[in-house]
Amino acid sequence: MDPELVQPNAYIALRLPSDSTMIVQVLPNTTISIGKYGAFQANNVLGRPYHLTFEIRDTVTHDGKAQSGLRVVPAAELYADIKDETPETPPEVEGENSSASGDGVEYEVVGQNGEVVVRTNRQIIDDPNSQIMTMDEIEALKAQSTGSGKELIAKILESHSALDQKTAFALAKYTLRKTKKYLRRFTVLPLDVPTLARWILTDKEPMKIMELRGEILSLIGSWSNVHCTPSISTPSLDGDGMQMKGGRWLVIDETAGLLVAYMAEKMAILHPPGHDEQEAGSNIPSKQKADAVNGDNANGEPTTKDVIAPPLYHPRPRKTSGPATTNTITLIHANAQPNLSLLKYFHFDAFNPSTSHPLESHLKTLSWLQLLSPEDDIGYVEPATASEEVIQSWKSGKRSNHFRKRRRWERIKFIADETRAGKFDGLIVASIMSPVSILQHTVPLLRGAAQVVVYSPTIEPLVELSDCYSTARRTAFVTNPPDPDMMPTEDFPLNPTLLLAPTIQTARSRSWQVLPGRTHPLMTGRGGSEGYVFTATRVLPAKGKVEARGKFKRRKVDGVMTRVSSVQGTPASGDSGTVEMDAS
Amino acid sequence: MAIASTPQHSSFLHCGPIAEADSFAVLHLKRDLLIPTVLRAHDELDEGYSEGKVSNTRFGSFPHSTLIGVPWGSQVRASTVDTGSRGRKGWEGKGKKRKRNEESQGQGDTAGVEKKQNAEIENKTAIEATTGFVHLLPPTPEIWTASLPHRTQVVYTPDYSYILHRLRARPGTVLIEAGAGSGSFTHAAARAVYNGFPESGTEVSSTQEPAEKRRGKIWSFEFHEQRAQKLQQEIKEHGLDGVVKLTYRDVCQDGFTPDDTPTSEVKANAIFLDLPAPWLGLKHLNRTNPSSPLSPTTTIHLCTFSPCIEQVQRTINTLRSLGWTEIEMVEIASKRIEVRRERVGLAEEGLRGVNDSPASVDEAVGRLREVEGRSRLFHNEEEEPGGAQVSKQQRLENIRSALEGRKLYKEGRLIHKAEPELKTHTSYLVFAVLPREWSEEDEKLAQGKWPAKVEVKEEKDGPVSKRQRKKDAKAKAGGNKEFEVQESIVH
């Protein structure tokens, strides 16, 4: 869970009046600029709660110097414009009356706009000159104004010559547009995975995360059954002291780590422990923190230089606790190194992980080469050992190099062997590689009943994948099974009996504007890839030939007979009406 | 019940490698035909099968003795079960049948209870049937949602996934759910917030637990007594009663704190309202209220789920007046997509599930020529140059016999389309956020901790940056130039 107050060095998201989002790191004693809306001091938001809306205003201190400060905007003020037109909701009305009073709302809104109940836009002539103020004038006004921008907006509205002709709706729209442009407000949001995903999708590079929308991300989360498996041992039912295994997910993530971050959040391993209750600040060596503050107070010089990105977690000598065995994510990557660049927003550096971060032991990465042919990978080959005396005789540099190599090899070997042993609880794929080729190598690594989820921004790869598991193909496979050593064959690129109930689905959210009397879906939305999810369950087919029962399309009489049999109880062995069909 | 004695285990959250007795399992028949059941070594309902407890399905009978102990996800064959001649306990109205059983078995109901149990313990070994199978799966919220007994409108997977995503429901979240209904959201939410069962039995006392290890919990409410009872039973059966606390209560009237719980204990930071009139419940979700169930130190995320737009409008008006921010309304449209192969062409004539019209212009022309030739033959009795015409019957016979060798799963065009039944509207989702209270004193404290530096806009005597020096130099140079120009004019 995210800490509830803004912590030093944390990444935060700022929602601007234009509805765009900005991600900034809050370094103490620095100034944060939010473009045309102005700038503010990081210390003014540090230690404050999230989800507050601030207003930038320039104040003048007692010694006559200009200073930009922040003011928390109360919720009532946020809705000031809306509330003017809103009829008071009757506080206690029974639910049954809702339709009647729904009419009342509409009526009152129109009525409140005074005598002109049916003002329309038929009188309005489009005239680009109806705004009398010029751009320069507005800019000049902006430069001298010190407030939140409200007066500026009021002035702009005032100087619109045709304002009185506007309908209430048009006026509201115009005001809103100007507000978005000139109001100097921003809302501080915690940077969690949903916010990060939204930001990359709408404001940054959607291709980087394969255009993974929030709706689809949440579908992946549900169908993959990813959840937290606490490390506390749960007593097994037989009381045999059986160790609670499980909670191991296999992932192929080419969304720069977004998927890994999302899974980690659901598994409670994204944020360092204690991050929520105690201050994150205590993770920084206190001396440095003190230095930053003192240095600032002492000579008053800009301390930006001193505090530029102090690494939140210092690399410490690696503990030899080794990778975790439950509640883990195993990532298979196509390049020599995994691309997990988005994890930096959660203070995790894949190349130099700090031991205090839970992902260090719970995230395991290996390449396809290490998985499929580990002997060919140089990291898997055991480095030469040396006797204790020889090691002692080495110089310290050589010695530490030796141990570093050994540790690296141990880790790679452990991860590769463990992954190859399989028994994963689920598989999530978001890759531009062919899903058929991925599932060929990963489905056998799953335990029975493991969930498989494959994401693709376009449907075609999933259609192709789904076809490999089609009922017709599976029936052909079962009736005439090919030699297992020859798999994959041209006809059966994947073993169709290993996955149950393959399904392709998609979801899309549609946002609405809900203002009193002006409720409708938003007029524009994001295009691009739709995004699809393939889901299935790994199953363990029974040994030998299995014949299905059911579905009697051709011989109706048999169908009736079987139905009778299941109700009245002639022995179920009755093979009357058994057709070579599949039960799923 | 055996489940009750081990409340700290749920096959929803951990399933071991194999299906153990007394765990909750699902028999997968088809994608939309799932039978939930509790695996029992012995028949608790005493239905009189000689194999012990048996699940009867369309695809055969499955004695639980054939399911217990197999790995999860296994395909299990049906067994030959004598479903007819058993003497059902409490089978009223079928006295004749029962009597016959008594006679034939010789002991029947007259035998002592003890003897009966003995007989049950030595269950008959199930005999494999030649056809029929199921897949044995551990339950997930998705499977449960697809199989659950409908009592109210169900919150389906695409909706609850997105809601939990937006509510920031994560391990450790404390979530209030009002209007538990059929319980699909309850199960999904329990999985999302779960980060361990409370150590001491089923009762949680968050005040006694170490603060940094807050357990995720669902405070669930249902105002329909029967539904509440049924759901309570299910939650217990599913082993989730350590995570979900269900209360029979009308939250709009009585608020969100169960009677047996001190108000300080709930401390929720996420709320899901699936109520007919959510705005009536909102007044209890207010921080000014001394018995507020909200966490005082966290942001509260809220979602309401209402099918009608009028409900949404009233909810949002109330939310605005109560100081909720970031109010947003969305609806989720989801669809499942069907993939199949479509075979078109004259070569498919007479087969099932195909379109046997011409696949191309060439095929159409070929067919027309043939028809033309035949009619000419018929009218003019002209000699056919191509030799013997194949009769239609013969042609169809040929196509059918060729079917044997064809790999139909590879033929035709691969297509996809939405499945026939679409859910075009489920409900409107309203999201809102209530930030933590932030008083003047809090602000003062924060200011003391993080003193904002007095930013000096134009300072003369401070240290000058390199850039500033350059700028100054440039200005100086420019000034000199100007000076020179002036001078030249003077000259």
XYZ file of N, CA, C and O in Angstrom, chain A residues 290-354:
260
model
N 20.179 15.046 6.709
C 20.513 16.174 7.571
C 21.376 17.174 6.805
O 21.178 18.384 6.888
N 22.309 16.644 6.061
C 23.180 17.512 5.280
C 22.377 18.396 4.340
O 22.592 19.593 4.245
N 21.455 17.758 3.687
C 20.669 18.497 2.708
C 19.934 19.648 3.371
O 19.945 20.775 2.899
N 19.329 19.332 4.509
C 18.552 20.363 5.175
C 19.474 21.436 5.752
O 19.268 22.630 5.552
N 20.542 20.978 6.457
C 21.438 21.941 7.088
C 22.110 22.833 6.059
O 22.159 24.044 6.205
N 22.639 22.161 5.034
C 23.345 22.919 4.017
C 22.462 24.007 3.454
O 22.909 25.121 3.204
N 21.240 23.680 3.350
C 20.300 24.642 2.802
C 20.129 25.818 3.745
O 20.190 26.976 3.345
N 19.962 25.488 5.029
C 19.732 26.558 5.985
C 20.983 27.416 6.178
O 20.888 28.605 6.424
N 22.131 26.761 6.090
C 23.355 27.485 6.426
C 23.673 28.588 5.420
O 23.807 29.746 5.801
N 23.780 28.236 4.172
C 24.229 29.278 3.264
C 23.174 29.698 2.232
O 23.424 30.576 1.425
N 22.047 29.049 2.283
C 20.959 29.507 1.433
C 21.201 29.365 -0.052
O 20.462 29.901 -0.847
N 22.220 28.634 -0.436
C 22.445 28.505 -1.879
C 21.562 27.400 -2.433
O 21.129 26.525 -1.698
N 21.297 27.479 -3.692
C 20.407 26.467 -4.259
C 21.011 25.088 -4.062
O 22.165 24.844 -4.438
N 20.255 24.208 -3.451
C 20.807 22.913 -3.091
C 20.469 21.841 -4.115
O 20.695 20.680 -3.873
N 19.957 22.278 -5.212
C 19.562 21.304 -6.239
C 20.692 20.327 -6.516
O 20.480 19.143 -6.654
N 21.880 20.895 -6.569
C 23.037 20.097 -6.909
C 23.238 18.960 -5.904
O 23.496 17.825 -6.260
N 23.073 19.315 -4.627
C 23.364 18.333 -3.586
C 22.359 17.190 -3.579
O 22.689 16.073 -3.257
N 21.142 17.528 -3.891
C 20.116 16.514 -3.687
C 19.688 15.831 -4.971
O 18.727 15.103 -4.971
N 20.408 16.089 -6.024
C 19.968 15.449 -7.263
C 19.939 13.945 -7.077
O 20.939 13.295 -6.811
N 18.728 13.431 -7.141
C 18.462 11.992 -7.094
C 19.397 11.224 -6.189
O 20.195 10.431 -6.644
N 19.325 11.440 -4.891
C 20.111 10.561 -4.038
C 19.476 9.186 -4.139
O 18.271 9.068 -4.036
N 20.241 8.178 -4.431
C 19.625 6.862 -4.576
C 18.906 6.513 -3.291
O 19.480 6.625 -2.201
N 17.646 6.165 -3.422
C 16.832 5.946 -2.238
C 17.339 4.738 -1.461
O 17.312 4.691 -0.252
N 17.789 3.737 -2.195
C 18.280 2.530 -1.527
C 19.707 2.313 -1.964
O 19.989 2.146 -3.130
N 20.582 2.342 -1.014
C 21.980 2.214 -1.368
C 22.349 0.770 -1.582
O 21.907 -0.101 -0.842
N 23.135 0.536 -2.593
C 23.583 -0.840 -2.785
C 24.407 -1.261 -1.575
O 25.339 -0.561 -1.180
N 23.981 -2.338 -1.003
C 24.705 -2.842 0.153
C 25.276 -4.198 -0.222
O 24.819 -4.817 -1.178
N 26.219 -4.663 0.565
C 26.720 -6.004 0.281
C 25.559 -6.983 0.266
O 24.714 -6.983 1.162
N 25.506 -7.763 -0.775
C 24.382 -8.647 -0.975
C 24.332 -9.714 0.108
O 25.313 -10.368 0.416
N 23.163 -9.870 0.649
C 22.987 -10.946 1.612
C 22.901 -12.251 0.837
O 22.514 -12.283 -0.309
N 23.190 -13.310 1.500
C 23.153 -14.592 0.802
C 21.875 -15.345 1.121
O 21.852 -16.565 1.152
N 20.803 -14.587 1.364
C 19.550 -15.251 1.717
C 18.990 -16.007 0.511
O 18.270 -16.980 0.676
N 19.335 -15.572 -0.690
C 18.895 -16.296 -1.874
C 17.489 -15.930 -2.279
O 16.751 -15.289 -1.532
N 17.103 -16.326 -3.485
C 15.788 -15.993 -3.984
C 14.684 -16.684 -3.178
O 14.889 -17.774 -2.655
N 13.539 -16.023 -3.105
C 12.405 -16.581 -2.386
C 11.812 -17.739 -3.179
O 12.046 -17.872 -4.370
N 11.037 -18.573 -2.486
C 10.444 -19.714 -3.180
C 8.930 -19.628 -3.274
O 8.310 -20.405 -3.973
N 8.322 -18.706 -2.535
C 6.888 -18.508 -2.715
C 6.639 -17.036 -2.993
O 7.470 -16.181 -2.707
N 5.433 -16.770 -3.537
C 5.046 -15.396 -3.839
C 6.067 -14.727 -4.764
O 6.519 -13.615 -4.513
N 6.432 -15.417 -5.825
C 7.489 -14.904 -6.686
C 7.001 -14.688 -8.109
O 6.001 -15.257 -8.538
N 7.743 -13.853 -8.805
C 7.508 -13.618 -10.223
C 8.770 -14.066 -10.955
O 9.868 -13.644 -10.604
N 8.615 -14.930 -11.949
C 9.748 -15.333 -12.772
C 9.542 -14.762 -14.164
O 8.525 -15.039 -14.799
N 10.492 -13.939 -14.575
C 10.357 -13.247 -15.852
C 11.305 -13.877 -16.869
O 12.495 -14.029 -16.607
N 10.776 -14.217 -18.030
C 11.633 -14.717 -19.107
C 11.759 -13.594 -20.132
O 10.744 -13.025 -20.551
N 13.000 -13.269 -20.489
C 13.181 -12.151 -21.408
C 13.912 -12.592 -22.669
O 14.675 -13.562 -22.665
N 13.663 -11.842 -23.732
C 14.185 -12.231 -25.042
C 15.594 -11.690 -25.273
O 16.375 -12.277 -26.007
N 15.922 -10.579 -24.651
C 17.258 -10.015 -24.823
C 18.166 -10.472 -23.686
O 17.711 -11.120 -22.742
N 19.417 -10.096 -23.779
C 20.360 -10.537 -22.760
C 19.950 -10.018 -21.381
O 20.150 -10.673 -20.369
N 19.383 -8.813 -21.370
C 18.947 -8.233 -20.104
C 17.460 -7.922 -20.189
O 16.954 -7.560 -21.251
N 16.733 -8.053 -19.085
C 15.312 -7.705 -19.121
C 15.112 -6.197 -19.180
O 15.936 -5.443 -18.647
N 14.054 -5.775 -19.832
C 13.713 -4.357 -19.809
C 12.659 -4.145 -18.728
O 11.498 -4.491 -18.900
N 13.109 -3.582 -17.618
C 12.189 -3.327 -16.507
C 12.269 -1.853 -16.123
O 12.198 -1.497 -14.954
N 12.406 -1.005 -17.147
C 12.711 0.395 -16.850
C 11.623 1.075 -16.029
O 11.917 1.978 -15.253
N 10.363 0.642 -16.151
C 9.307 1.338 -15.412
C 9.376 1.073 -13.914
O 8.757 1.778 -13.128
N 10.128 0.064 -13.524
C 10.222 -0.222 -12.094
C 10.991 0.854 -11.342
O 10.989 0.881 -10.124
N 11.661 1.730 -12.102
C 12.400 2.792 -11.413
C 11.455 3.704 -10.634
O 11.834 4.282 -9.620
N 10.205 3.804 -11.084
C 9.242 4.630 -10.367
C 8.888 4.025 -9.017
O 8.262 4.668 -8.187
N 9.232 2.769 -8.833
C 8.993 2.124 -7.551
C 10.318 1.827 -6.856
O 10.420 0.930 -6.048
N 11.326 2.577 -7.276
C 12.643 2.534 -6.627
C 13.295 1.172 -6.734
O 13.921 0.692 -5.798
N 13.100 0.526 -7.875
C 13.762 -0.755 -8.075
C 14.592 -0.688 -9.350
O 14.078 -0.367 -10.416
N 15.868 -0.971 -9.201
C 16.760 -0.986 -10.345
C 17.153 -2.431 -10.609
O 17.796 -3.071 -9.774
N 16.738 -2.953 -11.756
C 16.959 -4.374 -12.030
C 18.447 -4.707 -12.108
O 18.849 -5.836 -11.856
N 19.276 -3.733 -12.465
C 20.699 -4.024 -12.621
C 21.440 -3.930 -11.303
O 22.499 -4.491 -11.126
N 20.873 -3.185 -10.404
C 21.558 -2.985 -9.145
C 20.527 -2.989 -8.031
O 20.289 -1.979 -7.382
N 19.871 -4.126 -7.829
C 18.767 -4.133 -6.871
C 19.265 -3.985 -5.441
O 20.311 -4.524 -5.085
N 18.520 -3.229 -4.684
C 18.887 -3.086 -3.279
C 18.242 -4.219 -2.502
O 17.128 -4.652 -2.815
